[in-house]
Amino acid sequence: MATAPAKTRAPIYEGTRIPHPIPTVLRVSDELRATGDVMTVNFGPNHPSTHGVLRLVVDLFGEDVVGLEAVVGYLHTGFEKNMEQKTWWKAITYPERIDYLSYQNNELVFVLAIEQLLALETPPKASWMRTCLCELNRIHSHLVWLGTAALELGAISMFWYCFREREQILDLFEMVTGARMHTRYFQAGGLAEDIPRGFYPEARKFVEWMPHAVDDYEALVDRNKIWLERTQGLGLLSADDAIALGQSGPVLRASGVDWDLRRVQPYLSYADCEFRVPVHHEGDVYARYRVHMEEMRESTKIIAQCLDRLEGMEGEPWIADDRKVVLPPREELHTSMESLIHHFKIVTEGYRVPEGEIYVTVESPRGEMGCYVVSDGGPKPWRVKFRAPSFVALEATATCMTDALIADMIAVVGSLDTVMGEVDR
Amino acid sequence: MTYEGVPGLVETVEAHGETTLVVDPARLIEACTHLRDAEGFNFLSDISATDYLGWGSVGVSGYIGTARGRDLNLPATQGLQVLPQAKSKRFAVNYHLLSVSDRPRRVRLQAWVDDGEAVSSVVGVWPTADWHEREAWDLMGIPFDGHPNLKRILLDDDWEGHPLRKDYPIGGEPVRFSEEE
């Protein structure tokens, strides 16, 4: 076995593979159905390898997948309806709970929407710290993806290694925000609290260690024959199909499209950061894995640049000085009547956001995270709608599973990096 | 950047650095095809429907959280209510388009419809619209003409009503607290 020639990766297909007429459903042809050998299997919604509660209805002809339909909605909890009942201030807690792996990015997109409607400027320290936390969050999300996706293909040790570094990141979050997950650290106007001084040395330690950790992961699987056989040449998606299916993030970059919102429409402090956007052209599961790995290295570099800047900003404001939106400092409540009134008004009634509509997007670990917000000028959002990258990623399942085997389904669905909480909202 | 050539264009709104093109729903497919082929908007980011039922029925007062809102002489800051600008119809269907190219740019396409009025499906223009339109149908009750598979996506197939509508009650789902009920 050890001397077997290296498998050449299947070339990416020509033309389009998007099923017709329904782009998200792979249909069994009538001739095949007539043979009587097609078996319909229900996969999920409660299955350990579906990253939550995804149900796939699969038609099998032997081991070949000849039909496939993804069924979602098992985690629908009505986040968007709930947010319409909360003041802007209180609604910030909701978007992070949509996606339990990239909470800071989700929180950011909603906070940015509020700030743009308010035309509120954030101080540079807040912007750099947000960048830093969003990148830590990206590594965190990629680690959980890598650990679970590898676990499903049998690489159990990968899971332990990934969760080792994940633990470090969660410790950093806990130090800054007091919570390991769902931190709610971003406020409209900046950050909820100043950065604790102990954060910098701990974050430095992490930045120094992380590249070695990525080396560890690569040593585990990069030359592992089983891993390569089960990822290379599978789940193909061409660049044109990826764009037509609205794919974004690592899936799009693994299909050869050089596209990253952090670079093409820089937000926060990304314009002042130096980083590379990893792009692979094979469009298979292995390419998606490579993009995730290289992004973790790039994110580490961005965090180091953020720390360089933040360490020189000791004593600078971390939130905008706007008492109509931002809570007054706690100590002022004892001495200042105006502060007490502002505090009371913001907490009870909430601030009003001018009438208007806006669509804000950020590059979350899973791709383009969008937030469409409508305000009628009142203290509660009129409508909030999230563009969840996971929801869109699952639309590509049928295309990626064309001509695939049932055993590859786990690898392919896993490589799309979906979080079902975000899919169903 | 002007979009004068878009078929069925009713109005162009510029706000917060974004462009919104209000189009005639009857010519939606033409407008979408034009934007994709002639303007290069090859990427449909999202479809979001909004229900404006009751919009403006309750005036809003209190300070606005902006510098302008601190002006005590402005109407709404002294308890006098202001009403938001009236909308032409009940529902707005928004298409957030993006050009994935060397010249990245975004535009929002907006079509206004009343309850029960169908919107043409754009699945033929951008295949990704499939699930977005199913979601808009499921949660907001916008029917899409020509959609190949228009059924509920997030809720059960036998669910009644469309929860994101403004007239759908909060806590509308009956909850059984004991065996006797």
Coordinates of C-alpha atoms in Angstrom, one line a residue, chain B residues 24-162:
Chain B
D24 CA -41.7 47.7 -11.3
P25 CA -42.4 44.2 -10.1
A26 CA -43.9 43.3 -13.5
R27 CA -40.5 43.9 -15.1
L28 CA -38.4 42.4 -12.3
I29 CA -36.8 39.6 -14.4
E30 CA -35.8 42.0 -17.1
A31 CA -34.2 44.3 -14.6
C32 CA -32.4 41.5 -12.9
T33 CA -31.1 40.0 -16.2
H34 CA -30.0 43.5 -17.2
L35 CA -28.1 44.1 -13.9
R36 CA -26.4 40.7 -14.2
D37 CA -25.4 40.8 -17.8
A38 CA -24.9 44.5 -18.5
E39 CA -23.8 45.8 -15.1
G40 CA -21.9 42.7 -13.9
F41 CA -23.9 41.9 -10.7
N42 CA -23.1 38.2 -10.9
F43 CA -23.7 37.5 -7.2
L44 CA -27.0 37.6 -5.4
S45 CA -26.1 38.2 -1.8
D46 CA -29.5 38.0 -0.2
I47 CA -33.3 38.4 -0.6
S48 CA -35.0 40.0 2.3
A49 CA -38.7 40.9 2.4
T50 CA -40.1 43.5 4.8
D51 CA -43.6 43.9 6.0
Y52 CA -44.6 47.6 6.4
L53 CA -48.0 46.9 7.9
G54 CA -48.6 49.5 10.6
W55 CA -45.6 51.6 9.5
G56 CA -46.2 55.1 10.6
S57 CA -49.4 54.3 12.6
V58 CA -47.6 55.0 15.8
G59 CA -45.5 58.1 15.8
V60 CA -42.1 58.1 17.5
S61 CA -40.8 60.6 19.9
G62 CA -37.8 60.9 22.2
Y63 CA -34.3 61.9 21.3
I64 CA -32.6 60.5 18.3
G65 CA -29.2 59.0 19.0
T66 CA -27.4 61.4 16.7
A67 CA -25.8 64.8 16.9
R68 CA -28.8 66.2 15.1
G69 CA -31.1 64.6 17.6
R70 CA -29.6 66.8 20.3
D71 CA -31.2 69.9 18.9
L72 CA -34.0 70.5 21.3
N73 CA -35.9 72.6 18.7
L74 CA -36.4 69.6 16.4
P75 CA -40.0 68.3 16.6
A76 CA -39.5 64.8 18.0
T77 CA -37.2 65.7 20.8
Q78 CA -39.9 67.5 22.9
G79 CA -42.5 64.8 22.9
L80 CA -44.1 65.9 19.6
Q81 CA -44.4 62.8 17.5
V82 CA -43.1 62.5 14.0
L83 CA -44.2 59.9 11.4
P84 CA -41.9 58.0 9.1
Q85 CA -42.2 58.5 5.4
A86 CA -45.2 56.6 4.1
K87 CA -44.7 53.5 1.9
S88 CA -46.4 52.8 -1.3
K89 CA -47.4 49.2 -0.6
R90 CA -47.3 46.7 2.2
F91 CA -44.3 44.5 1.3
A92 CA -40.9 45.4 0.0
V93 CA -38.8 42.6 -1.5
N94 CA -35.1 43.6 -1.5
Y95 CA -32.5 42.0 -3.6
H96 CA -29.0 42.7 -2.4
L97 CA -26.7 42.4 -5.4
L98 CA -22.9 42.3 -5.5
S99 CA -20.4 42.3 -8.3
V100 CA -17.7 39.8 -7.7
S101 CA -15.1 41.3 -10.0
D102 CA -12.2 43.7 -10.1
R103 CA -14.7 46.5 -9.6
P104 CA -16.6 45.4 -6.5
R105 CA -19.8 47.2 -5.9
R106 CA -23.3 46.7 -4.4
V107 CA -26.8 47.7 -5.3
R108 CA -30.2 47.0 -3.8
L109 CA -33.1 46.2 -6.0
Q110 CA -36.5 46.8 -4.4
A111 CA -39.9 45.7 -5.6
W112 CA -43.1 46.7 -3.8
V113 CA -46.2 44.4 -3.6
D114 CA -49.4 44.1 -1.7
D115 CA -50.6 41.1 0.2
G116 CA -51.1 38.1 -2.1
E117 CA -49.4 39.8 -5.1
A118 CA -46.8 37.5 -6.6
V119 CA -43.3 38.4 -7.5
S120 CA -41.5 36.7 -10.4
S121 CA -38.9 34.2 -9.3
V122 CA -35.3 35.0 -10.1
V123 CA -34.0 31.5 -9.7
G124 CA -33.4 31.5 -13.5
V125 CA -31.1 34.5 -13.1
W126 CA -29.3 33.5 -9.9
P127 CA -29.7 29.9 -8.8
T128 CA -28.9 30.9 -5.2
A129 CA -32.3 32.6 -5.1
D130 CA -33.9 29.2 -4.6
W131 CA -33.7 29.0 -0.8
H132 CA -33.9 32.8 -0.3
E133 CA -37.3 32.9 -2.1
R134 CA -38.5 29.9 -0.2
E135 CA -37.6 31.6 3.1
A136 CA -39.4 34.8 2.0
W137 CA -42.5 32.7 1.2
D138 CA -42.2 30.7 4.4
L139 CA -41.7 33.6 6.9
M140 CA -43.3 36.5 5.1
G141 CA -45.8 34.9 2.7
I142 CA -44.6 36.4 -0.6
P143 CA -45.6 34.1 -3.4
F144 CA -42.9 33.8 -6.1
D145 CA -44.2 33.1 -9.6
G146 CA -42.3 30.5 -11.5
H147 CA -40.3 29.1 -8.6
P148 CA -39.6 25.4 -9.3
N149 CA -40.0 24.3 -5.7
L150 CA -41.9 26.9 -3.6
K151 CA -42.6 25.2 -0.3
R152 CA -41.8 26.1 3.3
I153 CA -38.2 25.8 4.3
L154 CA -37.7 26.7 7.9
L155 CA -41.1 25.9 9.3
D156 CA -43.1 22.7 9.2
D157 CA -45.0 22.0 6.0
D158 CA -48.3 22.2 7.8
W159 CA -47.6 25.5 9.6
E160 CA -50.3 28.1 9.4
G161 CA -49.5 31.8 8.8
H162 CA -46.2 33.6 8.1

